[in-house]
Tab-separated table of C-alpha atoms and ligand atoms in Angstrom:
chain	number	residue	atom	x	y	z
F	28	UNK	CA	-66.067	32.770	40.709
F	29	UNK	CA	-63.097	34.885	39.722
F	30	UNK	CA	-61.607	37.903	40.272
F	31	UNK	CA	-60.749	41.186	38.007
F	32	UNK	CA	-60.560	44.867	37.652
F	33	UNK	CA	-63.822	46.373	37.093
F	34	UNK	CA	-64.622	47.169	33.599
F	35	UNK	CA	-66.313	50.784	32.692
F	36	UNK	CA	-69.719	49.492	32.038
F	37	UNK	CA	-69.494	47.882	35.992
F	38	UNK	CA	-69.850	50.875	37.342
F	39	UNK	CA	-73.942	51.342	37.913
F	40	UNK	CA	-73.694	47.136	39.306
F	41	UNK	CA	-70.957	48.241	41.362
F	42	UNK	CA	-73.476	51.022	42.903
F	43	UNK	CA	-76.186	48.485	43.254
F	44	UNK	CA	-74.570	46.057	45.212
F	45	UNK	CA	-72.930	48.379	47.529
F	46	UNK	CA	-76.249	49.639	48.072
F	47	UNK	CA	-77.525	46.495	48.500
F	48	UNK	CA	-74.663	45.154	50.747
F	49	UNK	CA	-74.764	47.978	53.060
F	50	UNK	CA	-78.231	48.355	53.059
F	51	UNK	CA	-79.004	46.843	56.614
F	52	UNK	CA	-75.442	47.724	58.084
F	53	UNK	CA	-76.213	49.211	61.408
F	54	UNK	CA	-72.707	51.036	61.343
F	55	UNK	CA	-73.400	52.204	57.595
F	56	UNK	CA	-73.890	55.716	56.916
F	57	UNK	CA	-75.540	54.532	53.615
F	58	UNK	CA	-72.836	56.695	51.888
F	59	UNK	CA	-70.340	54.257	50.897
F	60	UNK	CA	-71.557	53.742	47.326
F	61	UNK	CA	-71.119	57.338	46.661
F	62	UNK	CA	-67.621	57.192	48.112
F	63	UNK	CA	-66.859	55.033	45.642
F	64	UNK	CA	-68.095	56.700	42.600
F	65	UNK	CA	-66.518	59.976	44.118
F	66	UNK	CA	-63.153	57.966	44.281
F	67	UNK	CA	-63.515	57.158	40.694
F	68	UNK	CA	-64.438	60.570	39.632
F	69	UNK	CA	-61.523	61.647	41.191
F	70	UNK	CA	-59.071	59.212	39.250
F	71	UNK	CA	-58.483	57.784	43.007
F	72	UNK	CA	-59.990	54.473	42.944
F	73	UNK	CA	-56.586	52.453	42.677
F	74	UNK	CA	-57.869	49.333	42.736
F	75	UNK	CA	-61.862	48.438	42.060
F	76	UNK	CA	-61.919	44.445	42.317
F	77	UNK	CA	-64.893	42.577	40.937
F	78	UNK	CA	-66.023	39.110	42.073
F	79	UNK	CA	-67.862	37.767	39.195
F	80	UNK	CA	-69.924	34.557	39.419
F	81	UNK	CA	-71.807	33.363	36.188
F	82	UNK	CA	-70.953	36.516	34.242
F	83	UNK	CA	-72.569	38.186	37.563
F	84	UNK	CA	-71.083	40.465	39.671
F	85	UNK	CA	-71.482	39.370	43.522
F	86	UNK	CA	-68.293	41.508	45.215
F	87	UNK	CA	-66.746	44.379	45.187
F	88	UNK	CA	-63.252	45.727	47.221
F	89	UNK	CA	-62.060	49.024	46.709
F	90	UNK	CA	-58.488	50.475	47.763
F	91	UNK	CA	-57.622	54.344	47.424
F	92	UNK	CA	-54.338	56.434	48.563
F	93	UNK	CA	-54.549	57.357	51.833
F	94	UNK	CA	-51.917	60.175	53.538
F	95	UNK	CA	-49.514	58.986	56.811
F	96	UNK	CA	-47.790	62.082	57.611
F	97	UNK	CA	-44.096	60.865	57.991
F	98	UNK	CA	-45.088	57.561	56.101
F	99	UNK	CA	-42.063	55.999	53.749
F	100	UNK	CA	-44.005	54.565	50.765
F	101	UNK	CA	-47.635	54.172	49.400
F	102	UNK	CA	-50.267	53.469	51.772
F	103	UNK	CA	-53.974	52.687	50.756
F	104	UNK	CA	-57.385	52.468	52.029
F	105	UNK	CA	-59.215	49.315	52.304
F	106	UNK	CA	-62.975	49.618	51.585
F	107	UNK	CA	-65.802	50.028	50.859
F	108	UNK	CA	-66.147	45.923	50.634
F	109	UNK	CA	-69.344	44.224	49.745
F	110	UNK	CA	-70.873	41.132	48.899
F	111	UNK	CA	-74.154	40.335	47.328
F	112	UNK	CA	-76.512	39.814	50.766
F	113	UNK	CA	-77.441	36.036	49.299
F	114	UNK	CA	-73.792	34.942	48.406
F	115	UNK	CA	-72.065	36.096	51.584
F	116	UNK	CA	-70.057	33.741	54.113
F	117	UNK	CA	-69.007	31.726	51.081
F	118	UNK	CA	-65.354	33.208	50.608
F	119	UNK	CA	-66.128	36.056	48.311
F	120	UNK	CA	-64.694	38.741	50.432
F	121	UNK	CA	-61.736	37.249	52.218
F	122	UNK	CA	-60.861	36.415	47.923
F	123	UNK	CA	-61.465	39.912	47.220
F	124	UNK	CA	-59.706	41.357	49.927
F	125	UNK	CA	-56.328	38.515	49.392
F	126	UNK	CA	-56.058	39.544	45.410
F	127	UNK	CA	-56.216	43.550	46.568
F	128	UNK	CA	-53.149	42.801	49.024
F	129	UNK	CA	-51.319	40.761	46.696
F	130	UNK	CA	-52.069	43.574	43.833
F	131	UNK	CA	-50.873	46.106	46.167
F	132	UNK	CA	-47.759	43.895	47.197
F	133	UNK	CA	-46.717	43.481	43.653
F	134	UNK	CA	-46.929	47.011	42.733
F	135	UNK	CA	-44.981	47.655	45.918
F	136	UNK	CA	-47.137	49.900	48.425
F	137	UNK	CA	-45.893	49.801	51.630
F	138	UNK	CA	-48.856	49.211	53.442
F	139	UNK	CA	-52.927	49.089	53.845
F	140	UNK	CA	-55.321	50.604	56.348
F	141	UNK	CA	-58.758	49.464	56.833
F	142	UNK	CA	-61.835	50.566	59.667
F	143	UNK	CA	-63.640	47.347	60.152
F	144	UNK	CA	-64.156	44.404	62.505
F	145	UNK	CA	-60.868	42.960	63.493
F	146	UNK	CA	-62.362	39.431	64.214
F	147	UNK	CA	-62.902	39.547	59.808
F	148	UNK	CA	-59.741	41.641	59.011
F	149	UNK	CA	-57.338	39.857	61.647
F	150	UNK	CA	-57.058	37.036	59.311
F	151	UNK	CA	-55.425	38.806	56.706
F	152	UNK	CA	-52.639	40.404	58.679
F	153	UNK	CA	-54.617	43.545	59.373
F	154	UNK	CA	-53.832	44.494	63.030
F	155	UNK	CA	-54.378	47.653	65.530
F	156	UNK	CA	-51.387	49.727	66.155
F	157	UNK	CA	-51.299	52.589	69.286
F	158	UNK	CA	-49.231	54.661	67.325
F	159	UNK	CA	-51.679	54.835	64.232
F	160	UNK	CA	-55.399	56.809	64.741
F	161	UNK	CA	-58.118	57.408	62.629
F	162	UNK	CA	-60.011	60.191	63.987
F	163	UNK	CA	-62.359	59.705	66.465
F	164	UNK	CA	-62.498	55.868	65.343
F	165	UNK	CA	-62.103	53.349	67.604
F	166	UNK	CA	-58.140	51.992	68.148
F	167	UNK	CA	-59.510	48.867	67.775
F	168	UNK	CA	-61.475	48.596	64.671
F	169	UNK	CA	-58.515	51.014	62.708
F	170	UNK	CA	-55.959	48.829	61.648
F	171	UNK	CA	-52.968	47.949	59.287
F	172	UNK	CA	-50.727	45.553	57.323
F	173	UNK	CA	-47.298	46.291	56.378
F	174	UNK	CA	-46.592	44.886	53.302
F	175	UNK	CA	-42.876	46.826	52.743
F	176	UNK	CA	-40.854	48.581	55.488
F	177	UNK	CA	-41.645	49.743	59.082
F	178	UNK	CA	-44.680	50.998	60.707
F	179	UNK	CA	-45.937	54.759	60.177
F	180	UNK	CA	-46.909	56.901	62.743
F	181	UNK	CA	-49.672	59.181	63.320
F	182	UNK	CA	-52.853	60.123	61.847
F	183	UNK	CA	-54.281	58.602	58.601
F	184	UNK	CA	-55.917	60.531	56.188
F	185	UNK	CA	-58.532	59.058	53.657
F	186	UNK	CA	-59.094	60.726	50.073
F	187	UNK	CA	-61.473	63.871	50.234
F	188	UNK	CA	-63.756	61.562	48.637
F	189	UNK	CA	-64.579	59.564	51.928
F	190	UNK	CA	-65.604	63.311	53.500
F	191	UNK	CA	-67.475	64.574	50.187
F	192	UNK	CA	-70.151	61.876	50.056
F	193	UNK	CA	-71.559	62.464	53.534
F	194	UNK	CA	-74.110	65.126	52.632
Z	20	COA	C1	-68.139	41.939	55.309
Z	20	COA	C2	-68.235	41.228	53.947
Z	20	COA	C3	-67.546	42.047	52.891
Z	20	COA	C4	-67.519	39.876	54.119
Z	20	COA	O1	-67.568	39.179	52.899
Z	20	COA	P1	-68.109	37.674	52.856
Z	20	COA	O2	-67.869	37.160	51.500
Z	20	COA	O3	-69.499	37.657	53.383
Z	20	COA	O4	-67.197	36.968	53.956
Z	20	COA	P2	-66.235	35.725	53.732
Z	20	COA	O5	-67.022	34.591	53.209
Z	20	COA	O6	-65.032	36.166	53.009
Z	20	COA	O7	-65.818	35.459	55.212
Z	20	COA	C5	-66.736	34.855	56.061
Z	20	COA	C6	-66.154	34.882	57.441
Z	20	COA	O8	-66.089	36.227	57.878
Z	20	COA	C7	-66.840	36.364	59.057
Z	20	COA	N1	-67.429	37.696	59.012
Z	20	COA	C8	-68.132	38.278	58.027
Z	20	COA	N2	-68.469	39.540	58.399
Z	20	COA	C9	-67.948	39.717	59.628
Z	20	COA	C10	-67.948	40.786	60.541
Z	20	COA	N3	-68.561	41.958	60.285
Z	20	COA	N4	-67.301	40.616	61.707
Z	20	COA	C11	-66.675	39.481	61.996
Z	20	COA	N5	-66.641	38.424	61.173
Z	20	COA	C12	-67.274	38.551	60.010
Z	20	COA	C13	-67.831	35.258	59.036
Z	20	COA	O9	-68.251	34.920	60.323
Z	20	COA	C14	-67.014	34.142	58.427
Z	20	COA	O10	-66.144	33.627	59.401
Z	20	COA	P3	-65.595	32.137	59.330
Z	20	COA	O11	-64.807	32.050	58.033
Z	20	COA	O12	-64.741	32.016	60.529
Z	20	COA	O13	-66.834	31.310	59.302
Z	20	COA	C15	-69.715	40.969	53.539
Z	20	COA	O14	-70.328	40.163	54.516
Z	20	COA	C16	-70.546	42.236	53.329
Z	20	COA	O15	-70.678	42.706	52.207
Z	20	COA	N6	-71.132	42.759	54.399
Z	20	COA	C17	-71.980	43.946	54.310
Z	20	COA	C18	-71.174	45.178	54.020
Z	20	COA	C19	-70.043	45.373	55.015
Z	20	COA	O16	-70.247	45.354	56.223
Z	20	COA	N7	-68.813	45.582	54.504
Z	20	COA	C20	-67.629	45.747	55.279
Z	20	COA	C21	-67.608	47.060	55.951
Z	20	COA	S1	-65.974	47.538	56.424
C-alpha cells in the first residue's frame, strides 16, 4: 500500500468509495462524496490523499481551508475519510490521516480540525478544546491539533462546500 495525491482520472473511484465507505454510517448524511467533489470544483480540496493497494484505490482523506475568526495561520478541515468496507481496521486510515498531517506540517499550516470519534482521532494528537465550537456539534467529537503556534478561539467555519452538498 502507498500513499499519493490523487490523480485527475481518480476522481469517479474517489466517489465510489466514499459512497461505499459511508454507505452504512449511521451518523452519515450520505452527502460526503458530494462534499468532496464540490471541494474540488471549488479549487478547495488542498489535499486529496489516495491509499492505493495493487494499483487499487482502497482510501481516501481529504483536508480543505477552514476559517477561525482571530486564527494566526492556516487551519484545515479533516475529512471526509474512507476506507474500502473490506480493507478497513488494517492501518489504511490512521496512514492516510499521518501523511495529511505531516503534508500539512511541512507546508506550515498552523493547525487541523476534524468532527469525528475521539477514541480514532485521539491517537493522532487531535483533541477537544472548550474554547473551539463547531456549531451545534458536540464539544466532544470537534477537535484539533496544533501543528504551529497557539490555540484559536471561537467558531470554525468549513468551506461553503460542506453546506452546498446537503440538498
Ligand atoms: C473511520 C475509517 C476511516 C478508519 O479507517 P481504517 O483504515 O478502518 O482504520 P485504521 O485501521 O486506521 O484504524 C483502526 C483502529 O481505529 C479504530 N476505529 C475505526 N473506526 C473507529 C471509530 N469510528 N471510532 C473509534 N475507533 C475506530 C479501530 O477500532 C481500530 O482500533 P485499534 O487500532 O485500537 O484496533 C474507516 O473505518 C471508514 O472508512 N469508516 C467509514 C466512513 C467513516 O466513518 N469515516 C470517518 C468519518 S469522520
Amino acid at each position: 500500500m502507498h500513499i499519493t495525491s490523487e490523480r485527475p482520472e481518480d476522481a469517479a473511484a474517489i466517489r465510489a468509495l466514499t459512497e461505499a465507505a459511508f454507505r452504512d454510517m449511521p451518523h452519515s448524511s450520505q452527502t460526503e462524496a458530494r462534499i468532496i467533489d464540490a471541494l474540488r470544483a471549488a479549487g478547495a480540496l488542498t489535499l486529496s490523499l489516495v491509499a492505493i493497494e495493487e494499483g487499487v484505490i482502497v482510501g481516501h482523506a481529504a483536508f480543505s481551508p477552514v476559517q477561525i475568526a482571530g486564527a494566526l495561520g492556516d487551519w484545515y478541515g479533516l475529512g471526509p475519510v474512507s476506507v474500502r468496507p473490506d480493507r478497513q481496521r488494517s492501518g489504511i486510515g490512521q496512514a492516510l490521516i499521518r501523511e495529511g498531517l505531516r503534508r500539512l506540517k511541512s507546508a506550515m499550516a498552523a493547525g487541523c480540525v476534524v468532527l469525528g470519534a475521539p477514541a480514532y482521532y485521539g491517537r493522532f494528537g487531535f483533541e477537544a478544546d472548550p474554547d473551539l465550537h463547531y456549531g451545534a456539534a458536540p464539544p466532544v467529537y470537534f477537535q484539533r491539533i496544533i501543528l504551529e503556534g497557539s490555540p484559536p478561539k471561537g467558531e470554525v467555519r468549513f468551506h461553503p462546500a460542506f453546506d452546498a452538498s446537503s440538498d
